[in-house]
XYZ file of C-alpha atoms in Angstrom:
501
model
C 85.149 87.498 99.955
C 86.822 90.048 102.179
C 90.390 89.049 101.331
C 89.013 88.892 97.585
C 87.890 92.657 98.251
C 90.827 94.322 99.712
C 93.383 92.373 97.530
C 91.603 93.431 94.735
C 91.693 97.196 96.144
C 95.211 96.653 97.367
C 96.729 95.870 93.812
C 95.017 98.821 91.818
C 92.714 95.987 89.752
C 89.104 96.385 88.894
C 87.259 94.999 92.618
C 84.479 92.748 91.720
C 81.289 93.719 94.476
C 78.846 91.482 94.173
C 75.594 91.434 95.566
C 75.074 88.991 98.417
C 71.340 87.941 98.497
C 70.116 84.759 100.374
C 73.301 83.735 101.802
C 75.538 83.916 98.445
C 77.568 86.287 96.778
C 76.623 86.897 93.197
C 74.064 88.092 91.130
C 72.339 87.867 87.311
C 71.682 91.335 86.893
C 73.427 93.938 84.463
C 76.894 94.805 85.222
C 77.805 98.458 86.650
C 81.054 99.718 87.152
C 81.958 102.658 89.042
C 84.705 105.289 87.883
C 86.935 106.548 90.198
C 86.567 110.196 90.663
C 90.612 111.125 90.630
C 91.883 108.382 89.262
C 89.647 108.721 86.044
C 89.231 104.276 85.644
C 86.677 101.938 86.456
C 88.056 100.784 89.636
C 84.932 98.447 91.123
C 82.143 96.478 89.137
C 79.207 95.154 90.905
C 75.575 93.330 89.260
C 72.322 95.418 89.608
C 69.683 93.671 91.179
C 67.002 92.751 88.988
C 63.446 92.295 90.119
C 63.317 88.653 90.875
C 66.127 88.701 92.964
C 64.678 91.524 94.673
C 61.631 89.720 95.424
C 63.770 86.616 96.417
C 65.279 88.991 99.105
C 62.583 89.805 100.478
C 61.093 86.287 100.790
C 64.089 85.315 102.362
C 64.537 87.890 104.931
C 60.969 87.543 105.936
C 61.685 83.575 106.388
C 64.992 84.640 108.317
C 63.560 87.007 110.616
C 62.736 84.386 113.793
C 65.962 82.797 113.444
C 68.103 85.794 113.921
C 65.520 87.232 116.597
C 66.307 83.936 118.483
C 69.978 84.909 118.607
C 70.668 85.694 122.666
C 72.092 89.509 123.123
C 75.198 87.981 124.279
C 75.885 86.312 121.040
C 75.143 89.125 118.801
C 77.024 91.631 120.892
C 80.257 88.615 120.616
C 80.190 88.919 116.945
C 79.858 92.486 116.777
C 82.453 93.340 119.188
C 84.959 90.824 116.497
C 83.485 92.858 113.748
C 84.691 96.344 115.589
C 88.522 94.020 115.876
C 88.578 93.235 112.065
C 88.069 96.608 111.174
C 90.791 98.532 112.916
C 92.837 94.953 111.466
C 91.656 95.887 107.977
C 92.190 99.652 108.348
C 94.704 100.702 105.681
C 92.983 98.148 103.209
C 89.328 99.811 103.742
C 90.415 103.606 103.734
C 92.225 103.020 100.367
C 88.936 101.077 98.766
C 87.150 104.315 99.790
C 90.288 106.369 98.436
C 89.709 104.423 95.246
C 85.725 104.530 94.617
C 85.238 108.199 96.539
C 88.442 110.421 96.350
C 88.122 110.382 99.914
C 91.859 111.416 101.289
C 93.237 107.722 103.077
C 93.421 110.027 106.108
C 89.765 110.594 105.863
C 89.124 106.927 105.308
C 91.503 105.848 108.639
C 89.447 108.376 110.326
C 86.162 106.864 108.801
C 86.911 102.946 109.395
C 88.101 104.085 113.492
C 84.823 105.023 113.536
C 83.452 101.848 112.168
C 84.902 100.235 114.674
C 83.962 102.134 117.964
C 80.392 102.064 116.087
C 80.640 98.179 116.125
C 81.864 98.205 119.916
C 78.966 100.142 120.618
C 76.400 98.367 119.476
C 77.578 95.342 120.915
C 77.488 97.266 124.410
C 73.607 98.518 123.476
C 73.145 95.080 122.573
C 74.180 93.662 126.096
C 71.479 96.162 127.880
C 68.315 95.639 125.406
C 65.864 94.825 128.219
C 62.344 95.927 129.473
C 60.409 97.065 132.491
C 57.980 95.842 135.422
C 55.634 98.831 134.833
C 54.176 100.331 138.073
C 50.661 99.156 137.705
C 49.565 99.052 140.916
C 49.954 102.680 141.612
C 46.499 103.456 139.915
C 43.345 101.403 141.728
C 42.093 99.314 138.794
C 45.926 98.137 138.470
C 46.093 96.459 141.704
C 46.371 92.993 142.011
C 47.812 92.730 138.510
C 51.275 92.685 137.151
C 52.724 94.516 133.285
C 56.359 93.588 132.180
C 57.573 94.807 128.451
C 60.567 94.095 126.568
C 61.806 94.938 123.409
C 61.406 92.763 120.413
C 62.895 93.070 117.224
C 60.744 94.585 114.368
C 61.641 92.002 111.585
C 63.441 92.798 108.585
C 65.170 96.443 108.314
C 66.069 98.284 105.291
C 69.444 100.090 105.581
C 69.502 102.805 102.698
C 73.251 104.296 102.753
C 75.190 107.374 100.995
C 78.026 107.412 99.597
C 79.895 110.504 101.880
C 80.433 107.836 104.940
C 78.931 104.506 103.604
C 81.318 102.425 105.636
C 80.644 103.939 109.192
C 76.813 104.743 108.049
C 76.471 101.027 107.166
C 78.192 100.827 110.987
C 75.669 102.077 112.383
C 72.269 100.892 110.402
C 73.368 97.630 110.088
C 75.395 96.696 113.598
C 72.079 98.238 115.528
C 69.569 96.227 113.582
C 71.229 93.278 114.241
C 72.167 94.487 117.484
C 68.132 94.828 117.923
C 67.813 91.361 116.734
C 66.531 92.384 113.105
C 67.253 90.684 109.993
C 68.849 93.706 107.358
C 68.550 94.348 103.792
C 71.147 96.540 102.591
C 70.829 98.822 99.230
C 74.320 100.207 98.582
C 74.883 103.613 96.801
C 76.092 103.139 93.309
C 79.019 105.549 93.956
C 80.395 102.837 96.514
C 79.379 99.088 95.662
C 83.473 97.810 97.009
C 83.595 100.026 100.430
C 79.790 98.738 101.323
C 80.832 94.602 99.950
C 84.011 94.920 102.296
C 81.932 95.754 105.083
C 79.311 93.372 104.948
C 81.858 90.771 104.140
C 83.942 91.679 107.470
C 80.805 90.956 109.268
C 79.871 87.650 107.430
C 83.537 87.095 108.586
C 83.429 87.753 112.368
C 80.448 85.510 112.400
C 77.079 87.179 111.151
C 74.982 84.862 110.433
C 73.802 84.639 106.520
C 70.457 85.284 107.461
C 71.355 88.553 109.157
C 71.837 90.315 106.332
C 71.859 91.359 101.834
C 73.429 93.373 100.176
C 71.669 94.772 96.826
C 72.953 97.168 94.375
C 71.285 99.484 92.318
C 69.549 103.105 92.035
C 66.440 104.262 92.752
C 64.015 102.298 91.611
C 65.094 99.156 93.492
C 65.535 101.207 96.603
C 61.482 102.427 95.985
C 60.257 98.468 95.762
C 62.406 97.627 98.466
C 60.693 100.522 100.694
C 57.347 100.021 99.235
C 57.821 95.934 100.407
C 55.204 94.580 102.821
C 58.074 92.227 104.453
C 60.042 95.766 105.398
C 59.340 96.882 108.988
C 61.499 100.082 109.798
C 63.441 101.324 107.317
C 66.745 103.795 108.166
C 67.476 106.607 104.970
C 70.271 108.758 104.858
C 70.467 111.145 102.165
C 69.126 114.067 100.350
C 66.139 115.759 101.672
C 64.143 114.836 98.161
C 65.207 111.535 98.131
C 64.092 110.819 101.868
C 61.039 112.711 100.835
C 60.252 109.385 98.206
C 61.431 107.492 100.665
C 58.766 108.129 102.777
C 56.151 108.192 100.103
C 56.842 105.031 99.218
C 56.961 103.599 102.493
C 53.663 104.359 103.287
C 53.092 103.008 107.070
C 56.047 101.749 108.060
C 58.527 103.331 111.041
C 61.180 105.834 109.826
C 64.386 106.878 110.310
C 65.429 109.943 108.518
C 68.617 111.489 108.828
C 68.416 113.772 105.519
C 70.910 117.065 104.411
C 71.707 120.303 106.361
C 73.294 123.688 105.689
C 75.386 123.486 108.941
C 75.791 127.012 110.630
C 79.002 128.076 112.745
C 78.780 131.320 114.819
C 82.296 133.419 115.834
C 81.771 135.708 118.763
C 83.716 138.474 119.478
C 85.084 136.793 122.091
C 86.345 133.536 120.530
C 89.440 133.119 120.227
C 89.702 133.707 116.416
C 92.773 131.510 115.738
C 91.149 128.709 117.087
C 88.331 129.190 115.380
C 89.742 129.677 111.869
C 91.677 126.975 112.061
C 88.775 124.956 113.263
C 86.572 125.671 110.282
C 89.089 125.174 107.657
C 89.651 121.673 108.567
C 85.983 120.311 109.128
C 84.941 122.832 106.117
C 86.967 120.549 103.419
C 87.221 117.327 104.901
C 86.049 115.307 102.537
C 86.024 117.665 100.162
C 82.816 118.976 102.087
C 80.570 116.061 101.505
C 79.198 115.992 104.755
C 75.364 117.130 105.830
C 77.370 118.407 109.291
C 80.169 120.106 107.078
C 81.349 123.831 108.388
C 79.093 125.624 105.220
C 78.003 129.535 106.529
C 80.296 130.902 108.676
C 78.904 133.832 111.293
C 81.124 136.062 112.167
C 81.175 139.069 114.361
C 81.323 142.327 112.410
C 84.515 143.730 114.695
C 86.262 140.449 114.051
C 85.028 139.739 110.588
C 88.964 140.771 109.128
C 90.715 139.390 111.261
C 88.981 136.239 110.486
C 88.918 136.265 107.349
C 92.871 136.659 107.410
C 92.951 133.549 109.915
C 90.684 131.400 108.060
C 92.278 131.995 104.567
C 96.122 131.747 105.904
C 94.814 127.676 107.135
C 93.131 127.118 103.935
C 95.985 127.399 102.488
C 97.575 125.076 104.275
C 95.958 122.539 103.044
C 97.138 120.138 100.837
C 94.945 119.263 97.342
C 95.103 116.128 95.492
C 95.623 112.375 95.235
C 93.837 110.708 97.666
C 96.309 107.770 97.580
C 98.682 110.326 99.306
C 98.320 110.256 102.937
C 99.475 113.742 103.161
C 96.718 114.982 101.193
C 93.771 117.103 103.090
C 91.546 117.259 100.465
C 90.737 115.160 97.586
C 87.973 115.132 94.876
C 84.431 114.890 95.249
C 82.362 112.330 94.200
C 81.997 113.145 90.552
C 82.248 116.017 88.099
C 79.006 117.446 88.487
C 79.568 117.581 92.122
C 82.481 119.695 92.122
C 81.039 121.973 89.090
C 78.322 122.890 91.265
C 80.672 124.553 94.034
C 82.565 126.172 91.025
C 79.098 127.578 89.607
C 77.358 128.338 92.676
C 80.544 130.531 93.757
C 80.358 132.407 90.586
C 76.581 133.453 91.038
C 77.680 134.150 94.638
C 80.458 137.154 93.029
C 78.147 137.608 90.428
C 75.652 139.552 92.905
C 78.699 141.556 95.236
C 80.334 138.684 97.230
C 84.432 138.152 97.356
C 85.567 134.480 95.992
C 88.881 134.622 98.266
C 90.344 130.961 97.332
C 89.086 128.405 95.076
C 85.881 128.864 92.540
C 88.083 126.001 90.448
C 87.957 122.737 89.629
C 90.024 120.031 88.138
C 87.839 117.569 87.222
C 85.825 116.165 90.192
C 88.674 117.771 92.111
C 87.160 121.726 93.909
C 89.426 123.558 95.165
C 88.928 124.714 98.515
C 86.573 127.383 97.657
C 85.752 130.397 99.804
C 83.125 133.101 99.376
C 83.224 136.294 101.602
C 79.583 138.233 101.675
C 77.723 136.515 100.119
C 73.551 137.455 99.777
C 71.048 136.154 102.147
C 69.388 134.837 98.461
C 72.741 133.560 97.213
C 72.638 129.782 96.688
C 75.959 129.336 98.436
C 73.831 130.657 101.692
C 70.229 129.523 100.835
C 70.942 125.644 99.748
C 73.083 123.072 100.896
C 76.274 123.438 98.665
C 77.977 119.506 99.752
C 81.422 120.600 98.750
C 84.511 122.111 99.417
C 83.284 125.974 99.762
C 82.980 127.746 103.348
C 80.570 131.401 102.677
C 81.712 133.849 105.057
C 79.146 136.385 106.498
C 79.299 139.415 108.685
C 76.629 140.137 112.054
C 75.909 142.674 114.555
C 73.892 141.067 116.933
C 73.537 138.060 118.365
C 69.608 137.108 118.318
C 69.542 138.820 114.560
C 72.540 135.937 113.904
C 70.187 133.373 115.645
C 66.911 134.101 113.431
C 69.479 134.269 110.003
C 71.007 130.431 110.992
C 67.216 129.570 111.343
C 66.259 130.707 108.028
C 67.585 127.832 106.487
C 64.973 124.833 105.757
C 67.442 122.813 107.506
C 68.505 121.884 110.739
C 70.768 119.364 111.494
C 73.602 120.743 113.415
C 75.238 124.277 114.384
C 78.566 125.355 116.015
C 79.494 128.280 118.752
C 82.699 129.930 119.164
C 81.851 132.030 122.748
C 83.170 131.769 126.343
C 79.517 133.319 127.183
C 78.173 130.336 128.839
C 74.662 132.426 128.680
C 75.264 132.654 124.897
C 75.212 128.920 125.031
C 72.522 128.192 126.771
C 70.778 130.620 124.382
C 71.895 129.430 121.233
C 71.089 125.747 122.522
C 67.863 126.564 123.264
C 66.973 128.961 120.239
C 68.567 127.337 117.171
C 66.403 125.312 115.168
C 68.985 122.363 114.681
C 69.593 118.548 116.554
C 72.839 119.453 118.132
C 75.040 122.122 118.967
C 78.511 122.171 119.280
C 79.723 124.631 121.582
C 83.162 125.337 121.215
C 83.982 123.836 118.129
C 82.434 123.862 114.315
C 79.193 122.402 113.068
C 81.442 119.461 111.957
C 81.933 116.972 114.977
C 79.804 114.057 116.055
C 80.912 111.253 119.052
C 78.790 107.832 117.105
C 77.494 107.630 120.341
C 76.103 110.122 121.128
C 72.362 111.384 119.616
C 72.500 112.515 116.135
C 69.811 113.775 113.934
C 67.605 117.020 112.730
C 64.631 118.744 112.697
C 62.676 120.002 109.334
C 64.408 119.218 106.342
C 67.068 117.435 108.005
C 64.760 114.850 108.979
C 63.947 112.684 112.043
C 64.822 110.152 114.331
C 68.135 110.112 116.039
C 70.956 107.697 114.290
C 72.939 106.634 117.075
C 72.948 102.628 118.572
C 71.170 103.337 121.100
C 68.020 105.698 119.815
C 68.531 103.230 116.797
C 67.591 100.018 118.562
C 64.638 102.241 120.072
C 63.632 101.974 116.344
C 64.569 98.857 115.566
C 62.574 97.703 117.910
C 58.596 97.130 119.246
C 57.889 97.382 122.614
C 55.806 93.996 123.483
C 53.725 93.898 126.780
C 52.667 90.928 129.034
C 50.111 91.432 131.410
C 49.735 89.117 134.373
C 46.256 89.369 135.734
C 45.161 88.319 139.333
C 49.487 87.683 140.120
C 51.139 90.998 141.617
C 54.715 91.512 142.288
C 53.162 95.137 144.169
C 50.879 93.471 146.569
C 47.108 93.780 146.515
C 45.839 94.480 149.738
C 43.832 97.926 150.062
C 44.477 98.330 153.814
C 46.316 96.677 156.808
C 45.841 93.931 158.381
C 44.990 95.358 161.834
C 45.387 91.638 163.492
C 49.238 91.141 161.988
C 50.193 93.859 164.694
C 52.301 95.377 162.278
């Protein structure tokens, strides 16, 4: 099927995505095809899953579940680790399928499927470690004389709900921790990429993932709502909107979350950054990917005495960039993910100058294609500072002081990730401890994540942290054995005066 998939993608033909549901590819449902958002054609086609093959899903991840729990550590992390090999093999091949369903620049897409693969090659390290503990019972008097070891066990069957801004290195990491965890994984593609999230799946079935493992569904909402609101789903792992993971959880019910939902990413400029640095810095991670990223470089901070000279920094590297075809691997920034997308950065720019702010560059489109769009001054109430635009506009704002900056990045109902431009290390520490966000990236934009390393939010942005390791924490239960009346601690409540000792 892989081979099938990239070939397909390869030679500019429609690629056929089927489902894969109880070990096969194929489905019966109604066919959907999704449009390219530059190119303007149909360029994949996938089957919709229809109810009874959702239920059939579920039945057969639920019967699936021991079998791939029974899998040692070892041999998942094996197959993992050839999974994180076939991906850098298949590079090219999977950044153009993403070029071809997303817009996404193929530099964007290399980027995305390197990460794939150190994602992969991390989760078969986590795998290698899952373990337990020999709990210290016998500190505490009624504990002596016994003996409590845990492990972690795998939950069961996972539901891995991707978007469609990363869905290859998102699907990375849901899917290679679950499995890494020992779960079973039922995957519900977005529409926007049925080909990119096939290939990726297939390069696992590939590198030896057992059928079991995992499924791949397609289809909107509503099968995404039965899959959540199904008894046989243990822990389910959203990424997306804020609303959507808001009916995510609502239709969950009792079941373990992971949320990693949308921000409004906030980058502060000191007035003693170095301001070429940072210009250049937020025009690159401001339009990669034409924006489409909940970390993406959105409201901009900048101290009032270096607020022009900024502004003359940041504009000089936006224009630098290069607009267009995807295909090209020159190009910087391609289109977003469909018209309505891009019309929104156009619209929300205009309201923005509409009410006093400066539109410097951009407030265009051609077709699903923004151009890089910034907005100087906006309001505090202007949409372009308020919401989370997800698109290729940067709003540029002036401050005076630094806790008054602090309290304005807060204001957003989001919190996901912030970046600092000081050499104040007190400034730091400050802004680490005050800002209402996951991360913060000192030195550098809003825009930068190691797959690694902890990533999540707090308030709107969600919860839970979607790395491998804080993933398998989720993916997991912790199970308990208590040994009474056998002690690894001893169980003697003084010393034996006659041992001499």
């Amino acid at each position: 099927m892989l081979d099938s998939l990239l070939k397909a993608g390869a030679d500019a033909t429609v690629v056929e995505a089927p489902p894969y549901i109880a070990g096969q590819w194929g489905g019966d449902g109604p066919a959907a095809t999704r449009t390219g958002p530059y190119l303007r054609r149909v360029v994949s086609r996938t089957t919709l899953a229809t109810g009874e093959e959702v239920s059939r899903a579920l039945v057969y991840a639920r019967s699936s579940a021991r079998a791939v729990a029974r899998l040692a550590p070892a041999v998942r992390a094996d197959i993992l680790d050839r999974a994180s090999r076939a991906a850098s093999a298949h590079r090219e091949e999977l950044a153009r399928l993403l070029a071809l369903e997303l817009g996404k620049p193929v530099k964007d897409g290399r980027g995305e499927i390197d990460r794939v693969a150190d994602t992969f090659a991390v989760c078969a390290a986590e795998a290698r470690h899952i373990g337990g503990e020999n709990l210290p019972v016998a500190g505490w008097a009624r504990g002596i004389g016994n003996t409590a070891l845990t492990y972690r066990a795998p939950a069961g069957v996972a539901l891995a709900i991707t978007p469609f801004n990363a869905p290859a290195n998102l699907l990375a990491h849901k899917l290679g921790a679950s499995f890494a965890a020992g779960n079973t994984t039922l995957v519900k593609a977005p529409p926007q990429a049925p080909a990119a999230t096939a290939a990726i799946v297939a390069l696992l079935l590939e590198s030896g993932l057992p059928p079991q493992a995992v499924q791949l569904l397609h289809g909107g909402g509503e099968i995404g709502a039965l899959l959540c609101a199904a008894d046989e789903v243990a822990v389910i792992s959203f990424t997306g909107s804020a609303e959507t993971g808001r009916a995510v959880a609502r239709a969950a019910g009792a079941k373990r979350l992971v949320l990693e939902l949308g921000g409004n990413a906030a980058t502060i400029v000191c007035e003693d950054a170095d301001i070429a640095q940072a210009a250049k810095e937020c025009a690159r991670t401001g339009y990669s990917n034409s924006g489409q990223s909940c970390i993406s470089v959105q409201r901009v901070y900048v101290h009032r005495s270096r607020y022009d000279a900024f502004l003359d920094a940041f504009t000089t590297a936006v224009d630098t960039l290069k607009v267009g075809d995807p295909l090209d691997p020159a190009t910087d920034v391609g289109s977003m993910v469909d018209d309505d997308a891009a019309e929104r950065v156009v619209s929300w720019s205009a309201e923005a100058a509409a009410s006093g702010a400066r539109v410097l560059r951009g407030g265009t489109r051609n077709g699903a294609t923004a151009a890089p769009t910034i907005v100087a001054g906006p309001s505090e109430s202007a949409s372009v500072v308020v919401h989370e635009v997800f698109g290729a506009l940067v709003a540029v704002l002036p401050y005076d002081d630094f806790d008054a900056v602090i309290d304005a990045c807060n204001a957003s109902r989001y919190g996901l990730q912030a970046g600092l431009f000081t050499h104040d290390m007190g400034r730091i520490i400050t802004a680490w401890r005050e800002l209402q966000t996951g991360a913060l990236i000192a030195g550098g934009s809003s825009n930068y994540r190691l797959d690694h390393v902890p990533f999540g939010g707090v308030k709107d942005s969600g919860f839970g942290r979607e790395t491998p390791r804080s993933m398998i924490d989720d993916y997991t239960v912790v199970k308990t054995l208590m040994l009474r009346g056998l002690s690894v601690w001893g169980d003697a409540s003084t010393v034996d005066e006659g041992t001499g000792a």
